[in-house]
Short mmCIF file of C-alpha atoms in Angstrom, two decimals:
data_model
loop_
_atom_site.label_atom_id
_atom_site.label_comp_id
_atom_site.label_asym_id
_atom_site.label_seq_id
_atom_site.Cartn_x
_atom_site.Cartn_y
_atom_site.Cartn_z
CA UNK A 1485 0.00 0.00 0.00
CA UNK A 1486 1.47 3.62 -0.60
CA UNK A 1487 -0.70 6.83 -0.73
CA UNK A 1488 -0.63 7.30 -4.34
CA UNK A 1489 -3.17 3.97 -4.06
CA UNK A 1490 -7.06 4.91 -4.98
CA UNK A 1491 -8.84 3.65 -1.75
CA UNK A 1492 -6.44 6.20 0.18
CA UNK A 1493 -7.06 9.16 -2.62
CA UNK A 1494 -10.88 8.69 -1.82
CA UNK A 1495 -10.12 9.51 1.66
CA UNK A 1496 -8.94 12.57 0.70
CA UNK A 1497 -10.26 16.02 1.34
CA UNK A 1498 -9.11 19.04 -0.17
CA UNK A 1499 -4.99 19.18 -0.10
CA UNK A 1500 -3.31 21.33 2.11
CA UNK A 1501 0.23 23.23 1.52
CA UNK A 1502 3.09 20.28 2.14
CA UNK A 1503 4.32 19.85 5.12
CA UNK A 1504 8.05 21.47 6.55
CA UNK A 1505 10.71 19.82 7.40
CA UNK A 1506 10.19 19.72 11.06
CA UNK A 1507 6.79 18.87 10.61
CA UNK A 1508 8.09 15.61 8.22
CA UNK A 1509 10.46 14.99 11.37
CA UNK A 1510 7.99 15.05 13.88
CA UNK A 1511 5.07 13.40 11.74
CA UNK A 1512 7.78 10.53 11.45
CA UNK A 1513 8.29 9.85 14.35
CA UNK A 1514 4.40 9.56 15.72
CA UNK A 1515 3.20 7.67 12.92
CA UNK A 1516 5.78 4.86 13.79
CA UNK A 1517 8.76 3.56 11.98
CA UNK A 1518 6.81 1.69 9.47
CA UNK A 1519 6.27 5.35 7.82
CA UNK A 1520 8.86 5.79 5.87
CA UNK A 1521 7.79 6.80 2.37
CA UNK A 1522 5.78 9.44 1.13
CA UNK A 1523 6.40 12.21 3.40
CA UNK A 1524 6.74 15.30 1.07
CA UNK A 1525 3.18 15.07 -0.16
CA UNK A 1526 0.48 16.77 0.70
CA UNK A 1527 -1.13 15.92 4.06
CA UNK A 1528 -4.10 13.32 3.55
CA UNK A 1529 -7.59 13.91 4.99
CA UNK A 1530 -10.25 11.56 6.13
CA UNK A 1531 -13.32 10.97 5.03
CA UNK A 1532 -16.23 13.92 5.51
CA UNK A 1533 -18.48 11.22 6.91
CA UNK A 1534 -15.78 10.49 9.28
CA UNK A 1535 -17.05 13.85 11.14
CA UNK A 1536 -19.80 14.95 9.95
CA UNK A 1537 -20.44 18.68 9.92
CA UNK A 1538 -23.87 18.60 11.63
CA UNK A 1539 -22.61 16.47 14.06
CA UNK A 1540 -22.28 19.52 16.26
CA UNK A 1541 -18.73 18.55 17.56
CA UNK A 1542 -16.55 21.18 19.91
CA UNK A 1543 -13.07 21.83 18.14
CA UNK A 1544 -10.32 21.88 20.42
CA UNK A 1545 -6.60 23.12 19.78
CA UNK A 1546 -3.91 21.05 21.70
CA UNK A 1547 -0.17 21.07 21.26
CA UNK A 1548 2.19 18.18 21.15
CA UNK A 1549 6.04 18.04 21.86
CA UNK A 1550 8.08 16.24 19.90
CA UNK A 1551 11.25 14.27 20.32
CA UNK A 1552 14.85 14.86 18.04
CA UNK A 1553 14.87 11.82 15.68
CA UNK A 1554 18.22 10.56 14.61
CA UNK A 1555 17.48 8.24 11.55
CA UNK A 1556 15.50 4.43 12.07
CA UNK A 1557 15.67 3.25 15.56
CA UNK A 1558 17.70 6.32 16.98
CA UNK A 1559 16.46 9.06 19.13
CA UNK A 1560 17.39 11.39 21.81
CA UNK A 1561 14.79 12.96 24.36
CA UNK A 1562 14.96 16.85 24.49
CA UNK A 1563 13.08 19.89 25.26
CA UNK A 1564 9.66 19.46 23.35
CA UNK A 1565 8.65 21.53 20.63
CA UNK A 1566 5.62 23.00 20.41
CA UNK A 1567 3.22 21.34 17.16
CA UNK A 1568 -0.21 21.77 16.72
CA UNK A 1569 -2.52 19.42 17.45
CA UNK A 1570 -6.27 19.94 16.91
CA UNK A 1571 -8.54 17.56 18.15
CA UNK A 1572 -12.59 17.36 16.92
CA UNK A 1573 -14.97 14.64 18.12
CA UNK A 1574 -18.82 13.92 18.10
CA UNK A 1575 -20.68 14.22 20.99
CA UNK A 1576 -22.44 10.99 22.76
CA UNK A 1577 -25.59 10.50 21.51
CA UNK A 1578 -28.75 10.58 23.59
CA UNK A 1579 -29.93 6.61 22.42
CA UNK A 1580 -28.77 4.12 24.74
CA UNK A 1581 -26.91 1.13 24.35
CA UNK A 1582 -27.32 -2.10 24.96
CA UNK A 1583 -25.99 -1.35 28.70
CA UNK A 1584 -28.15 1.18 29.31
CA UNK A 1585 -25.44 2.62 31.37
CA UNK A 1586 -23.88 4.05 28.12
CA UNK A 1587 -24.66 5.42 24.92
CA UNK A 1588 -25.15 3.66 21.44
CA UNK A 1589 -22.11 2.93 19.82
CA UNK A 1590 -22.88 6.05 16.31
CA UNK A 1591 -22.78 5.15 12.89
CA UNK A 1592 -19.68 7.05 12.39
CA UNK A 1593 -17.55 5.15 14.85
CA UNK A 1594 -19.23 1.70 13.32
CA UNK A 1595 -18.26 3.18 9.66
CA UNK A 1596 -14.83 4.46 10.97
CA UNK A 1597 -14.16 1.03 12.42
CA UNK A 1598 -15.26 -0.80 9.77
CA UNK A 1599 -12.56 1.43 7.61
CA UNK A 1600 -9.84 0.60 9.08
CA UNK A 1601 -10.88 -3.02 9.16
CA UNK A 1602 -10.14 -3.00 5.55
CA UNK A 1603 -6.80 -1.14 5.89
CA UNK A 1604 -5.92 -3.64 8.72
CA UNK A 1605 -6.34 -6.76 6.32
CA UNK A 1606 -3.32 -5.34 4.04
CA UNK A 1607 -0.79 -4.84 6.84
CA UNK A 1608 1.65 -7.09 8.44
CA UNK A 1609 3.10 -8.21 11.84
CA UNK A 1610 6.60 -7.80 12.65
CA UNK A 1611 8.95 -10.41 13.00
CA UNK A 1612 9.82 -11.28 16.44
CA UNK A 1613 12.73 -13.47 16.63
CA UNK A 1614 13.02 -16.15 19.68
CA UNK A 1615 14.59 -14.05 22.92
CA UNK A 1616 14.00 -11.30 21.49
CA UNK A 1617 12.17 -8.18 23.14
CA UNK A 1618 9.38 -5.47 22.48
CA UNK A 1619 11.00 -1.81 22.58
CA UNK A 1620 8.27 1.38 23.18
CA UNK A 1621 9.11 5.36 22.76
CA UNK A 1622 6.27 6.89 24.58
CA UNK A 1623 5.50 10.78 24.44
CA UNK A 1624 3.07 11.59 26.22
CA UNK A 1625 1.66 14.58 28.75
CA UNK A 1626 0.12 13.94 31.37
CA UNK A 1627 -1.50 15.65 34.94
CA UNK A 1628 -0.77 14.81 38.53
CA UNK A 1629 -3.92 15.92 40.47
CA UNK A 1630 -3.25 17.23 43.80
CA UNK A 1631 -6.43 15.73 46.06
CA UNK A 1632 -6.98 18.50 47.94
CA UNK A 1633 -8.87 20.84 45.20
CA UNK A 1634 -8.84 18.89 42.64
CA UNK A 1635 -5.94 20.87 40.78
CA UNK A 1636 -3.20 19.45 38.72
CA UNK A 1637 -0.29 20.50 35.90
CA UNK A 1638 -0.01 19.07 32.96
CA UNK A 1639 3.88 18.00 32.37
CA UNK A 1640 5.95 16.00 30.01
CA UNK A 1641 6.12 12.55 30.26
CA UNK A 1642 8.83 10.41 27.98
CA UNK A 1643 8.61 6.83 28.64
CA UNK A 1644 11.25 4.46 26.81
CA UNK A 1645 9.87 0.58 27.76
CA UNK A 1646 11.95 -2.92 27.46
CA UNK A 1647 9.09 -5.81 27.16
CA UNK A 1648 9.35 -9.00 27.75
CA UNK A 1649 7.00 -10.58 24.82
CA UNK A 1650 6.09 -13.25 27.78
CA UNK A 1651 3.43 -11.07 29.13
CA UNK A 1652 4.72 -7.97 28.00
CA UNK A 1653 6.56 -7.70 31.26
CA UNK A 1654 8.75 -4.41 31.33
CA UNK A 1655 12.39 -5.00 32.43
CA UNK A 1656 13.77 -1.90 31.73
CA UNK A 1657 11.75 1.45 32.07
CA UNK A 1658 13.38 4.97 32.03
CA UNK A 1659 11.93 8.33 32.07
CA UNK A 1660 13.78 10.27 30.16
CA UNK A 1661 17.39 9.14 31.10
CA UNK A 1662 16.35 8.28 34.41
CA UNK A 1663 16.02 4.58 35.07
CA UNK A 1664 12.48 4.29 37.15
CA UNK A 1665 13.65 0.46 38.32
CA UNK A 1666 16.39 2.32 40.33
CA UNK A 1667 16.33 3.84 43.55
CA UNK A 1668 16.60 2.91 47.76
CA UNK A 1669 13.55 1.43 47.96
CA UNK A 1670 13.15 -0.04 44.39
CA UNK A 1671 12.85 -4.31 44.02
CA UNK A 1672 12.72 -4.62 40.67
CA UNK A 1673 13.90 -8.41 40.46
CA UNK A 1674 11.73 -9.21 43.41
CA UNK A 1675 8.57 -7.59 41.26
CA UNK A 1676 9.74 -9.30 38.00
CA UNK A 1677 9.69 -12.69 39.56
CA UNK A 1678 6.37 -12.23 41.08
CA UNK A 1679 4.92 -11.26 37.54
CA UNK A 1680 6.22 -13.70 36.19
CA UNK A 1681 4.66 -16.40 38.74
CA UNK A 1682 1.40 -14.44 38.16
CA UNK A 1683 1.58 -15.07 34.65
CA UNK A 1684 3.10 -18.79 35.05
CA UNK A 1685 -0.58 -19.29 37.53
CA UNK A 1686 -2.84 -17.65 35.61
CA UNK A 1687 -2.23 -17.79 32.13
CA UNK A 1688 -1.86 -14.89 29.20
CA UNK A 1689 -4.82 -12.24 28.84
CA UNK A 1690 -5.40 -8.59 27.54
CA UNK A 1691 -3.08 -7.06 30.73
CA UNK A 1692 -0.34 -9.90 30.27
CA UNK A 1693 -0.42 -10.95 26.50
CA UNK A 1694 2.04 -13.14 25.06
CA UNK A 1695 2.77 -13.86 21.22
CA UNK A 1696 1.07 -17.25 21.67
CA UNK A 1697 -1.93 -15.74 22.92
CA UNK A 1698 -2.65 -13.41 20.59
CA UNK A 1699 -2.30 -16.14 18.03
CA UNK A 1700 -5.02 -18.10 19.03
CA UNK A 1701 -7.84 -15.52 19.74
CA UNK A 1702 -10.22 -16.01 17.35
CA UNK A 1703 -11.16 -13.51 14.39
CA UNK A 1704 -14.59 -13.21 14.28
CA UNK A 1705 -16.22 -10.36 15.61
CA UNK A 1706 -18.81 -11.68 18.19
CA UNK A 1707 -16.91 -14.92 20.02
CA UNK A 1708 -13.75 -12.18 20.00
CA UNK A 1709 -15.67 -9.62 21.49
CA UNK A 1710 -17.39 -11.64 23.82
CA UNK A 1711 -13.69 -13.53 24.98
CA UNK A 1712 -12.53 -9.49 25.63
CA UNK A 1713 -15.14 -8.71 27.67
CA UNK A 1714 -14.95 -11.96 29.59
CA UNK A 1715 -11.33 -10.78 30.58
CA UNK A 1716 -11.95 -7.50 31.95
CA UNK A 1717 -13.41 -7.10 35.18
CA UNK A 1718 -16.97 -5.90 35.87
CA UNK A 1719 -16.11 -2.34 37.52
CA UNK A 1720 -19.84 -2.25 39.03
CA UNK A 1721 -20.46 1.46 40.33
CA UNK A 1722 -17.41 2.68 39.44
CA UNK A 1723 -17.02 2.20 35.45
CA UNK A 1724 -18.34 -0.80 32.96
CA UNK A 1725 -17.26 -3.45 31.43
CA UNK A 1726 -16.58 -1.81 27.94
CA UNK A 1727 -15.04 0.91 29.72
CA UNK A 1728 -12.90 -1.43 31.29
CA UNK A 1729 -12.17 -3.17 28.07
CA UNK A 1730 -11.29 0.05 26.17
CA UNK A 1731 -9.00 0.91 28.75
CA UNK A 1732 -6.96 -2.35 28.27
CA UNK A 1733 -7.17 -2.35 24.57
CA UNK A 1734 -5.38 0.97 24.78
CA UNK A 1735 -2.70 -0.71 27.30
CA UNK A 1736 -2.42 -3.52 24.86
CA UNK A 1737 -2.08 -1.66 21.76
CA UNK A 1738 0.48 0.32 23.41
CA UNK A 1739 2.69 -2.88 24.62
CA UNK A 1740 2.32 -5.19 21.22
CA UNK A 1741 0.37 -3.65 18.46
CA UNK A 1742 3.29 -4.31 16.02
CA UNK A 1743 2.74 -8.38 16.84
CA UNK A 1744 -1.15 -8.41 15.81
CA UNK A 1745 -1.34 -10.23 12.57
CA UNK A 1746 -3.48 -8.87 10.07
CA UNK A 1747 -6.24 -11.10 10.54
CA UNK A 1748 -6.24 -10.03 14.26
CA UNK A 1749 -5.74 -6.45 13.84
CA UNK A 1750 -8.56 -6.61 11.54
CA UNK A 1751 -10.55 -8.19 13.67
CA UNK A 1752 -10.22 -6.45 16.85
CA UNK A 1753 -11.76 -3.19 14.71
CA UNK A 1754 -14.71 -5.43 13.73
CA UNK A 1755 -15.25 -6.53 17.24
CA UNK A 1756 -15.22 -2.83 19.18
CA UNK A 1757 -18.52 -2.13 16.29
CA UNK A 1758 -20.36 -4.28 19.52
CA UNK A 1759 -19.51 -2.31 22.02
CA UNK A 1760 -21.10 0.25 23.32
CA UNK A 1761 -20.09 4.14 24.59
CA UNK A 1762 -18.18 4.26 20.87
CA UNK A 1763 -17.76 7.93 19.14
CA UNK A 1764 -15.61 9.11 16.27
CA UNK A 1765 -13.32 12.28 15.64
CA UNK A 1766 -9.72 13.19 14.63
CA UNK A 1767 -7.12 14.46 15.89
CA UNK A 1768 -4.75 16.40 13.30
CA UNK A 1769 -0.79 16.30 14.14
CA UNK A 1770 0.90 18.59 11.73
CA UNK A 1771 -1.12 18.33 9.22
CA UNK A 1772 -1.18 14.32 9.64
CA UNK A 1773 -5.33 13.40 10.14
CA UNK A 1774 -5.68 10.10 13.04
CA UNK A 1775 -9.19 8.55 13.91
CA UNK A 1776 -9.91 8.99 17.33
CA UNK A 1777 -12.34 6.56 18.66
CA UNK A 1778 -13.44 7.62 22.46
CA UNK A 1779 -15.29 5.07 24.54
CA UNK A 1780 -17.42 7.27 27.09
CA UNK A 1781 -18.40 6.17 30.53
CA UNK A 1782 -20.24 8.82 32.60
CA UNK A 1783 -17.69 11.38 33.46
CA UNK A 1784 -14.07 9.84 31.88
CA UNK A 1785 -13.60 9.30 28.44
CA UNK A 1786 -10.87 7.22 26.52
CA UNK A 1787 -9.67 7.59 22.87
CA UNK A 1788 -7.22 5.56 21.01
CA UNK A 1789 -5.74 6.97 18.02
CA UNK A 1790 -5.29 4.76 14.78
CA UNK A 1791 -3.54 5.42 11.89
CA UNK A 1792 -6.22 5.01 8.77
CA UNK A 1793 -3.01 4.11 6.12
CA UNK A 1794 -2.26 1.18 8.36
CA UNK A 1795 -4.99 1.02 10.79
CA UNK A 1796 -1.86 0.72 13.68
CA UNK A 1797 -2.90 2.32 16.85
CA UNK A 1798 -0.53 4.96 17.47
CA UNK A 1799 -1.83 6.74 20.61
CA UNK A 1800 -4.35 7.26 23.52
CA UNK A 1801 -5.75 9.93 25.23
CA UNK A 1802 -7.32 10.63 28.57
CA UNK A 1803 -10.31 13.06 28.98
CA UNK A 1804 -12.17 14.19 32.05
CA UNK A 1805 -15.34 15.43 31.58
CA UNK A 1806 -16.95 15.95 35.52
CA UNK A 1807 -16.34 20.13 35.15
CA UNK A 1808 -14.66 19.35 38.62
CA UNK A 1809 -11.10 19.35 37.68
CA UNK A 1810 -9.14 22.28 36.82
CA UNK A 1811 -5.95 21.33 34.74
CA UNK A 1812 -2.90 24.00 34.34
CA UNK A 1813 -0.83 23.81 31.32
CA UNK A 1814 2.87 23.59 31.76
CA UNK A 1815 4.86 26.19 31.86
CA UNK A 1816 6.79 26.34 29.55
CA UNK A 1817 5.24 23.70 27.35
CA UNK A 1818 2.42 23.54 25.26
CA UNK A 1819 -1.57 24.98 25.97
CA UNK A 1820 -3.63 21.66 26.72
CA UNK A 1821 -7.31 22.06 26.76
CA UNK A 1822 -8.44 21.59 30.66
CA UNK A 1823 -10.28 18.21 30.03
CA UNK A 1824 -7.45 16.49 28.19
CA UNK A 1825 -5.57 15.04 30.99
CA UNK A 1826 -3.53 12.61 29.33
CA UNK A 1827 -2.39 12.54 25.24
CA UNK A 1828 0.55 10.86 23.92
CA UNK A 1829 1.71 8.73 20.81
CA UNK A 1830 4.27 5.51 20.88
CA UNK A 1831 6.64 4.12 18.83
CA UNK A 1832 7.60 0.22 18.57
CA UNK A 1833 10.35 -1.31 17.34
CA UNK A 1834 11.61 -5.23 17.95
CA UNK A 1835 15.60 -5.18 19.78
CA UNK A 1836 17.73 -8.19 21.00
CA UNK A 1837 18.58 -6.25 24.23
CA UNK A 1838 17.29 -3.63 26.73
CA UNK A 1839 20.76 -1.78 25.74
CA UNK A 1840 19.43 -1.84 22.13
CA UNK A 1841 16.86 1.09 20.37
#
């Protein structure tokens, strides 16, 4: 597939001026190292149905820092720049879903889905070799509320994971160039061990996937949907189950999308059509259009962000919508909108070694 092809022209909307070369740089490196070709043409646009114009959505402006990029597999943290992110989404609808806790799942998230269902047939999985180990870039900002009034900042927050395809364990996490497993009171090998017993006594799932697991979930849309659900817990009160489920598809995704085979990947985007909560926007990264499907429950909301040339899922986001908490942007750093509380994008890549990028 390459963007010259005609089922990504129709996609299209009206061409915009091409893109700079920090822009290309940046775009790059959020859209994953599989994006490699094509990056002096003209930014592609969705779909119009995608979000519709009576839809009545609420445009928000964002900004998004991005990382120095030294050529495939190389990076180097640094002070983020400031890129332009805007972000536009339908609001829930009133009909109810099938839990009548949440709202109908709208015929532009089922269409949106159902998209990149198609895309996800034509891609591939990446090779993992045996010993071999997952490698994430994560770029993300995120808010530490303070539980007194219900204040927090918005800050930077690089993340740089080592997984351990047997459950996705991490065994080497640094923020920035900070190691997080080190410190006085840190017991890394004693907390490896005992994730790795859990996993030994309980078997693979959607928090603790393995290679092997994925392979064998099934493909079709209902029994897979139904096996999902079945792992997440029921949150009663507190959230549902499809809540639940969206937030560990968005954990998953961001630990092993590059494993899920095609038939899988396409799957999985046939499956969420069942749930329920399910809305549809985009969120525009330098010019660079992602599908943003948000899974509502009451007051939170969750978004993943897919890429509709390869249907990988690239990002997540975090939105509060109570009206009780009062986000400040960081300073200096990019404006966030209030309610966005988390946003970042990922990279993966497969490495022999946690010394290895």
């Amino acid at each position: 597939m390459n963007r010259t092809d005609a089922d990504l022209t129709a996609v299209r909307d009206l061409p915009a001026p091409d893109p700079s070369d920090e822009s290309v740089s940046r775009t790059w490196y959020l859209l994953n190292a599989r994006h490699t070709a094509a990056r002096g043409r003209s930014p592609r646009r969705l779909a119009r149905w995608l979000v519709p114009v009576t839809a009545g959505l609420v445009v928000t402006i964002v900004a998004l820092g991005a990382v120095t990029v030294g050529g495939l597999g190389g990076h180097r943290f640094a002070t983020p720049n400031i890129a332009l992110v805007k972000a536009s989404h339908q609001p829930p609808p009133t009909a109810l879903g099938t839990n009548p806790m949440l709202s109908k799942t709208t015929p532009e998230a089922v269409a949106a889905l159902a998209e990149l269902a198609r895309t996800a047939e034509h891609t591939a999985a990446a090779d993992l070799p045996p010993g071999h180990l997952v490698h994430v870039l994560t770029e993300g900002w995120a808010s530490s509320l303070r539980s007194d009034d219900r204040t927090g900042k918005v800050e930077f927050q690089p993340r740089e994971a080592w997984l351990d395809p047997q459950g996705m364990i991490s065994l080497k996490l640094l923020d920035g160039d900070q190691n997080l497993f080190d410190g006085l009171h840190s017991d890394h090998e004693g907390e490896l061990a005992q994730a790795r017993a859990f996993l030994n006594d309980n078997g693979p799932s959607i928090a603790f996937p393995t290679p092997q697991w994925l392979a064998q979930l099934p493909t079709e849309a209902e029994p897979l949907l139904t096996l999902l659900r079945a792992d997440v817990p029921d949150g009663g009160r507190t959230w549902t189950r499809d809540h639940a489920l969206w937030d560990a598809m968005a954990g998953l995704y961001q630990a092993c999308d590059l494993l899920l085979s095609p038939q899988l990947r396409a799957g999985l985007l046939r499956a969420f059509q069942g749930m329920d909560g399910l809305t549809a926007g985009t969120v525009t990264i330098d010019d660079i259009e992602l599908v943003a499907i948000r899974q509502t429950d009451g007051r939170s909301a969750i978004e993943i962000l897919f890429d509709p040339v390869t249907a990988w899922a690239v990002g997540r986001r975090s939105i509060d919508l109570s009206g009780e908490v009062t986000l400040l942007p960081p300073d200096p750093g990019p404006k966030f909108e209030p309610l966005v509380s988390y946003h970042g994008t990922w990279r993966q890549s497969i490495v022999a070694t946690v010394d290895e990028r």
